Amino acid sequence: MIGRLNHVAIAVPDLEAAAAQYRTALGAKVGEPQDEPDHGVTVIFIELPNTKIELLYPLGENSPIQGFLDKNPSGGIHHVCYEVEDILAARDHLKETGARVLGTGEPKIGAHGKPVLFLHPKDFNGCLVELEQV
């Protein structure tokens, strides 16, 4: 059901410093900051030959990333995103297997302009999983 790894998301306490580190120290192609108010984050994508790194920074007072950074002040891996061809079929299959879909269970539009869902980390070995329809 899942396809390729779309991205690994890293919550960061300083978005510009993290982007500069990838740009300067690692020589990576770094995108521009992009506010995602529906998700409470500002993101920057780092383009790699085989996937992407998504830098996450809190946007607004109710950002879910702020709680993560409160527990992990230096930042850290927040989630992994896998591609799926049909997000509704994937959701329904996962629910049938007992996996919990976060939020309302209805896809939201993600940072790439495509439908996304998040799966509870307790159902996936402690890892928050994002699914993105491609």
mmCIF file with all atom_site columns, C-alpha atoms in Angstrom:
data_model
loop_
_atom_site.group_PDB
_atom_site.id
_atom_site.type_symbol
_atom_site.label_atom_id
_atom_site.label_alt_id
_atom_site.label_comp_id
_atom_site.label_asym_id
_atom_site.label_entity_id
_atom_site.label_seq_id
_atom_site.pdbx_PDB_ins_code
_atom_site.Cartn_x
_atom_site.Cartn_y
_atom_site.Cartn_z
_atom_site.occupancy
_atom_site.B_iso_or_equiv
_atom_site.pdbx_formal_charge
_atom_site.auth_seq_id
_atom_site.auth_comp_id
_atom_site.auth_asym_id
_atom_site.auth_atom_id
_atom_site.pdbx_PDB_model_num
ATOM 1   C CA . MET A 1 1   ? 0.000   0.000  0.000  1.00 0.00 ? 1   MET A CA 1
ATOM 2   C CA . ILE A 1 2   ? 2.703   2.523  0.897  1.00 0.00 ? 2   ILE A CA 1
ATOM 3   C CA . GLY A 1 3   ? 4.970   3.830  -1.791 1.00 0.00 ? 3   GLY A CA 1
ATOM 4   C CA . ARG A 1 4   ? 8.213   5.686  -1.544 1.00 0.00 ? 4   ARG A CA 1
ATOM 5   C CA . LEU A 1 5   ? 9.430   7.749  1.391  1.00 0.00 ? 5   LEU A CA 1
ATOM 6   C CA . ASN A 1 6   ? 8.293   11.296 0.615  1.00 0.00 ? 6   ASN A CA 1
ATOM 7   C CA . HIS A 1 7   ? 10.119  13.085 3.441  1.00 0.00 ? 7   HIS A CA 1
ATOM 8   C CA . VAL A 1 8   ? 11.471  12.984 6.962  1.00 0.00 ? 8   VAL A CA 1
ATOM 9   C CA . ALA A 1 9   ? 10.287  15.926 9.081  1.00 0.00 ? 9   ALA A CA 1
ATOM 10  C CA . ILE A 1 10  ? 12.559  17.496 11.674 1.00 0.00 ? 10  ILE A CA 1
ATOM 11  C CA . ALA A 1 11  ? 11.209  19.978 14.227 1.00 0.00 ? 11  ALA A CA 1
ATOM 12  C CA . VAL A 1 12  ? 13.716  22.780 14.761 1.00 0.00 ? 12  VAL A CA 1
ATOM 13  C CA . PRO A 1 13  ? 13.960  25.566 17.370 1.00 0.00 ? 13  PRO A CA 1
ATOM 14  C CA . ASP A 1 14  ? 15.504  28.005 14.832 1.00 0.00 ? 14  ASP A CA 1
ATOM 15  C CA . LEU A 1 15  ? 14.275  27.609 11.255 1.00 0.00 ? 15  LEU A CA 1
ATOM 16  C CA . GLU A 1 16  ? 16.769  29.966 9.612  1.00 0.00 ? 16  GLU A CA 1
ATOM 17  C CA . ALA A 1 17  ? 19.758  28.463 11.441 1.00 0.00 ? 17  ALA A CA 1
ATOM 18  C CA . ALA A 1 18  ? 18.694  24.945 10.469 1.00 0.00 ? 18  ALA A CA 1
ATOM 19  C CA . ALA A 1 19  ? 18.192  25.947 6.821  1.00 0.00 ? 19  ALA A CA 1
ATOM 20  C CA . ALA A 1 20  ? 21.592  27.670 6.772  1.00 0.00 ? 20  ALA A CA 1
ATOM 21  C CA . GLN A 1 21  ? 23.237  24.566 8.195  1.00 0.00 ? 21  GLN A CA 1
ATOM 22  C CA . TYR A 1 22  ? 21.813  22.362 5.442  1.00 0.00 ? 22  TYR A CA 1
ATOM 23  C CA . ARG A 1 23  ? 22.689  24.970 2.798  1.00 0.00 ? 23  ARG A CA 1
ATOM 24  C CA . THR A 1 24  ? 26.217  25.769 4.010  1.00 0.00 ? 24  THR A CA 1
ATOM 25  C CA . ALA A 1 25  ? 27.552  22.715 5.832  1.00 0.00 ? 25  ALA A CA 1
ATOM 26  C CA . LEU A 1 26  ? 25.875  20.061 3.695  1.00 0.00 ? 26  LEU A CA 1
ATOM 27  C CA . GLY A 1 27  ? 25.564  21.919 0.386  1.00 0.00 ? 27  GLY A CA 1
ATOM 28  C CA . ALA A 1 28  ? 21.888  21.028 0.043  1.00 0.00 ? 28  ALA A CA 1
ATOM 29  C CA . LYS A 1 29  ? 19.245  22.684 -2.117 1.00 0.00 ? 29  LYS A CA 1
ATOM 30  C CA . VAL A 1 30  ? 17.107  24.568 0.416  1.00 0.00 ? 30  VAL A CA 1
ATOM 31  C CA . GLY A 1 31  ? 13.639  25.897 -0.403 1.00 0.00 ? 31  GLY A CA 1
ATOM 32  C CA . GLU A 1 32  ? 11.927  29.016 0.868  1.00 0.00 ? 32  GLU A CA 1
ATOM 33  C CA . PRO A 1 33  ? 9.917   29.135 4.129  1.00 0.00 ? 33  PRO A CA 1
ATOM 34  C CA . GLN A 1 34  ? 6.277   28.259 3.589  1.00 0.00 ? 34  GLN A CA 1
ATOM 35  C CA . ASP A 1 35  ? 3.553   28.948 6.172  1.00 0.00 ? 35  ASP A CA 1
ATOM 36  C CA . GLU A 1 36  ? 0.987   26.164 6.591  1.00 0.00 ? 36  GLU A CA 1
ATOM 37  C CA . PRO A 1 37  ? -1.683  27.687 8.876  1.00 0.00 ? 37  PRO A CA 1
ATOM 38  C CA . ASP A 1 38  ? -3.965  24.620 8.691  1.00 0.00 ? 38  ASP A CA 1
ATOM 39  C CA . HIS A 1 39  ? -1.169  22.584 10.273 1.00 0.00 ? 39  HIS A CA 1
ATOM 40  C CA . GLY A 1 40  ? 0.262   25.288 12.567 1.00 0.00 ? 40  GLY A CA 1
ATOM 41  C CA . VAL A 1 41  ? 3.754   25.166 11.068 1.00 0.00 ? 41  VAL A CA 1
ATOM 42  C CA . THR A 1 42  ? 6.204   26.966 8.861  1.00 0.00 ? 42  THR A CA 1
ATOM 43  C CA . VAL A 1 43  ? 8.151   24.517 6.701  1.00 0.00 ? 43  VAL A CA 1
ATOM 44  C CA . ILE A 1 44  ? 11.267  24.559 4.586  1.00 0.00 ? 44  ILE A CA 1
ATOM 45  C CA . PHE A 1 45  ? 11.962  21.632 2.276  1.00 0.00 ? 45  PHE A CA 1
ATOM 46  C CA . ILE A 1 46  ? 15.482  20.375 1.676  1.00 0.00 ? 46  ILE A CA 1
ATOM 47  C CA . GLU A 1 47  ? 15.673  18.629 -1.711 1.00 0.00 ? 47  GLU A CA 1
ATOM 48  C CA . LEU A 1 48  ? 17.728  15.431 -1.846 1.00 0.00 ? 48  LEU A CA 1
ATOM 49  C CA . PRO A 1 49  ? 18.212  13.177 -4.886 1.00 0.00 ? 49  PRO A CA 1
ATOM 50  C CA . ASN A 1 50  ? 15.988  10.440 -3.441 1.00 0.00 ? 50  ASN A CA 1
ATOM 51  C CA . THR A 1 51  ? 13.674  12.209 -0.947 1.00 0.00 ? 51  THR A CA 1
ATOM 52  C CA . LYS A 1 52  ? 13.207  15.430 1.043  1.00 0.00 ? 52  LYS A CA 1
ATOM 53  C CA . ILE A 1 53  ? 13.855  16.709 4.545  1.00 0.00 ? 53  ILE A CA 1
ATOM 54  C CA . GLU A 1 54  ? 11.097  18.935 5.931  1.00 0.00 ? 54  GLU A CA 1
ATOM 55  C CA . LEU A 1 55  ? 12.176  21.433 8.569  1.00 0.00 ? 55  LEU A CA 1
ATOM 56  C CA . LEU A 1 56  ? 9.240   22.273 10.868 1.00 0.00 ? 56  LEU A CA 1
ATOM 57  C CA . TYR A 1 57  ? 8.879   25.388 12.970 1.00 0.00 ? 57  TYR A CA 1
ATOM 58  C CA . PRO A 1 58  ? 5.862   26.493 15.071 1.00 0.00 ? 58  PRO A CA 1
ATOM 59  C CA . LEU A 1 59  ? 3.394   28.881 13.445 1.00 0.00 ? 59  LEU A CA 1
ATOM 60  C CA . GLY A 1 60  ? 1.055   30.494 15.946 1.00 0.00 ? 60  GLY A CA 1
ATOM 61  C CA . GLU A 1 61  ? 0.368   29.850 19.610 1.00 0.00 ? 61  GLU A CA 1
ATOM 62  C CA . ASN A 1 62  ? -1.464  26.552 19.097 1.00 0.00 ? 62  ASN A CA 1
ATOM 63  C CA . SER A 1 63  ? 1.161   24.866 16.946 1.00 0.00 ? 63  SER A CA 1
ATOM 64  C CA . PRO A 1 64  ? 1.467   21.125 17.600 1.00 0.00 ? 64  PRO A CA 1
ATOM 65  C CA . ILE A 1 65  ? 5.197   21.502 16.968 1.00 0.00 ? 65  ILE A CA 1
ATOM 66  C CA . GLN A 1 66  ? 5.607   23.763 20.016 1.00 0.00 ? 66  GLN A CA 1
ATOM 67  C CA . GLY A 1 67  ? 4.709   20.912 22.360 1.00 0.00 ? 67  GLY A CA 1
ATOM 68  C CA . PHE A 1 68  ? 7.265   18.699 20.640 1.00 0.00 ? 68  PHE A CA 1
ATOM 69  C CA . LEU A 1 69  ? 9.949   21.391 20.984 1.00 0.00 ? 69  LEU A CA 1
ATOM 70  C CA . ASP A 1 70  ? 9.033   21.955 24.642 1.00 0.00 ? 70  ASP A CA 1
ATOM 71  C CA . LYS A 1 71  ? 9.854   18.290 25.261 1.00 0.00 ? 71  LYS A CA 1
ATOM 72  C CA . ASN A 1 72  ? 12.819  18.312 22.854 1.00 0.00 ? 72  ASN A CA 1
ATOM 73  C CA . PRO A 1 73  ? 14.372  21.819 23.011 1.00 0.00 ? 73  PRO A CA 1
ATOM 74  C CA . SER A 1 74  ? 17.123  20.956 20.525 1.00 0.00 ? 74  SER A CA 1
ATOM 75  C CA . GLY A 1 75  ? 14.568  19.647 18.021 1.00 0.00 ? 75  GLY A CA 1
ATOM 76  C CA . GLY A 1 76  ? 14.468  16.207 16.477 1.00 0.00 ? 76  GLY A CA 1
ATOM 77  C CA . ILE A 1 77  ? 12.767  13.896 14.041 1.00 0.00 ? 77  ILE A CA 1
ATOM 78  C CA . HIS A 1 78  ? 9.042   14.572 14.217 1.00 0.00 ? 78  HIS A CA 1
ATOM 79  C CA . HIS A 1 79  ? 7.532   12.241 11.577 1.00 0.00 ? 79  HIS A CA 1
ATOM 80  C CA . VAL A 1 80  ? 8.075   10.268 8.395  1.00 0.00 ? 80  VAL A CA 1
ATOM 81  C CA . CYS A 1 81  ? 5.863   10.664 5.341  1.00 0.00 ? 81  CYS A CA 1
ATOM 82  C CA . TYR A 1 82  ? 5.014   7.838  2.957  1.00 0.00 ? 82  TYR A CA 1
ATOM 83  C CA . GLU A 1 83  ? 3.264   8.176  -0.362 1.00 0.00 ? 83  GLU A CA 1
ATOM 84  C CA . VAL A 1 84  ? -0.002  6.356  -1.118 1.00 0.00 ? 84  VAL A CA 1
ATOM 85  C CA . GLU A 1 85  ? -1.990  6.277  -4.339 1.00 0.00 ? 85  GLU A CA 1
ATOM 86  C CA . ASP A 1 86  ? -5.447  6.482  -2.734 1.00 0.00 ? 86  ASP A CA 1
ATOM 87  C CA . ILE A 1 87  ? -5.501  8.144  0.668  1.00 0.00 ? 87  ILE A CA 1
ATOM 88  C CA . LEU A 1 88  ? -9.145  7.251  1.422  1.00 0.00 ? 88  LEU A CA 1
ATOM 89  C CA . ALA A 1 89  ? -8.601  3.563  0.610  1.00 0.00 ? 89  ALA A CA 1
ATOM 90  C CA . ALA A 1 90  ? -5.422  3.636  2.730  1.00 0.00 ? 90  ALA A CA 1
ATOM 91  C CA . ARG A 1 91  ? -7.303  5.273  5.620  1.00 0.00 ? 91  ARG A CA 1
ATOM 92  C CA . ASP A 1 92  ? -10.118 2.753  5.476  1.00 0.00 ? 92  ASP A CA 1
ATOM 93  C CA . HIS A 1 93  ? -7.706  -0.195 5.341  1.00 0.00 ? 93  HIS A CA 1
ATOM 94  C CA . LEU A 1 94  ? -5.694  1.158  8.268  1.00 0.00 ? 94  LEU A CA 1
ATOM 95  C CA . LYS A 1 95  ? -8.810  1.697  10.379 1.00 0.00 ? 95  LYS A CA 1
ATOM 96  C CA . GLU A 1 96  ? -9.873  -1.897 9.634  1.00 0.00 ? 96  GLU A CA 1
ATOM 97  C CA . THR A 1 97  ? -6.508  -3.103 10.962 1.00 0.00 ? 97  THR A CA 1
ATOM 98  C CA . GLY A 1 98  ? -6.933  -1.081 14.167 1.00 0.00 ? 98  GLY A CA 1
ATOM 99  C CA . ALA A 1 99  ? -4.669  1.866  13.363 1.00 0.00 ? 99  ALA A CA 1
ATOM 100 C CA . ARG A 1 100 ? -5.775  5.257  14.650 1.00 0.00 ? 100 ARG A CA 1
ATOM 101 C CA . VAL A 1 101 ? -6.019  8.162  12.236 1.00 0.00 ? 101 VAL A CA 1
ATOM 102 C CA . LEU A 1 102 ? -5.459  11.496 13.978 1.00 0.00 ? 102 LEU A CA 1
ATOM 103 C CA . GLY A 1 103 ? -7.836  14.441 13.782 1.00 0.00 ? 103 GLY A CA 1
ATOM 104 C CA . THR A 1 104 ? -11.211 13.991 12.159 1.00 0.00 ? 104 THR A CA 1
ATOM 105 C CA . GLY A 1 105 ? -10.001 11.179 9.924  1.00 0.00 ? 105 GLY A CA 1
ATOM 106 C CA . GLU A 1 106 ? -10.591 13.340 6.872  1.00 0.00 ? 106 GLU A CA 1
ATOM 107 C CA . PRO A 1 107 ? -7.552  14.327 4.787  1.00 0.00 ? 107 PRO A CA 1
ATOM 108 C CA . LYS A 1 108 ? -6.250  17.900 4.914  1.00 0.00 ? 108 LYS A CA 1
ATOM 109 C CA . ILE A 1 109 ? -4.226  19.551 2.204  1.00 0.00 ? 109 ILE A CA 1
ATOM 110 C CA . GLY A 1 110 ? -0.533  19.365 3.082  1.00 0.00 ? 110 GLY A CA 1
ATOM 111 C CA . ALA A 1 111 ? 2.504   21.453 2.212  1.00 0.00 ? 111 ALA A CA 1
ATOM 112 C CA . HIS A 1 112 ? 2.756   19.915 -1.272 1.00 0.00 ? 112 HIS A CA 1
ATOM 113 C CA . GLY A 1 113 ? -0.866  20.788 -2.082 1.00 0.00 ? 113 GLY A CA 1
ATOM 114 C CA . LYS A 1 114 ? -1.933  17.127 -1.789 1.00 0.00 ? 114 LYS A CA 1
ATOM 115 C CA . PRO A 1 115 ? -4.207  15.324 0.703  1.00 0.00 ? 115 PRO A CA 1
ATOM 116 C CA . VAL A 1 116 ? -2.500  14.083 3.867  1.00 0.00 ? 116 VAL A CA 1
ATOM 117 C CA . LEU A 1 117 ? -3.402  12.119 7.002  1.00 0.00 ? 117 LEU A CA 1
ATOM 118 C CA . PHE A 1 118 ? -1.457  11.388 10.184 1.00 0.00 ? 118 PHE A CA 1
ATOM 119 C CA . LEU A 1 119 ? -1.398  8.063  12.028 1.00 0.00 ? 119 LEU A CA 1
ATOM 120 C CA . HIS A 1 120 ? -0.990  7.710  15.789 1.00 0.00 ? 120 HIS A CA 1
ATOM 121 C CA . PRO A 1 121 ? 2.636   7.038  16.774 1.00 0.00 ? 121 PRO A CA 1
ATOM 122 C CA . LYS A 1 122 ? 1.629   4.431  19.370 1.00 0.00 ? 122 LYS A CA 1
ATOM 123 C CA . ASP A 1 123 ? 0.346   2.284  16.494 1.00 0.00 ? 123 ASP A CA 1
ATOM 124 C CA . PHE A 1 124 ? 3.625   2.550  14.541 1.00 0.00 ? 124 PHE A CA 1
ATOM 125 C CA . ASN A 1 125 ? 6.468   1.803  16.942 1.00 0.00 ? 125 ASN A CA 1
ATOM 126 C CA . GLY A 1 126 ? 6.521   5.283  18.450 1.00 0.00 ? 126 GLY A CA 1
ATOM 127 C CA . CYS A 1 127 ? 6.803   7.037  15.077 1.00 0.00 ? 127 CYS A CA 1
ATOM 128 C CA . LEU A 1 128 ? 4.261   9.590  13.871 1.00 0.00 ? 128 LEU A CA 1
ATOM 129 C CA . VAL A 1 129 ? 3.408   8.640  10.278 1.00 0.00 ? 129 VAL A CA 1
ATOM 130 C CA . GLU A 1 130 ? 2.078   10.970 7.619  1.00 0.00 ? 130 GLU A CA 1
ATOM 131 C CA . LEU A 1 131 ? 0.482   9.595  4.461  1.00 0.00 ? 131 LEU A CA 1
ATOM 132 C CA . GLU A 1 132 ? 0.390   11.776 1.340  1.00 0.00 ? 132 GLU A CA 1
ATOM 133 C CA . GLN A 1 133 ? -1.650  10.966 -1.746 1.00 0.00 ? 133 GLN A CA 1
ATOM 134 C CA . VAL A 1 134 ? 0.360   11.169 -4.961 1.00 0.00 ? 134 VAL A CA 1
#
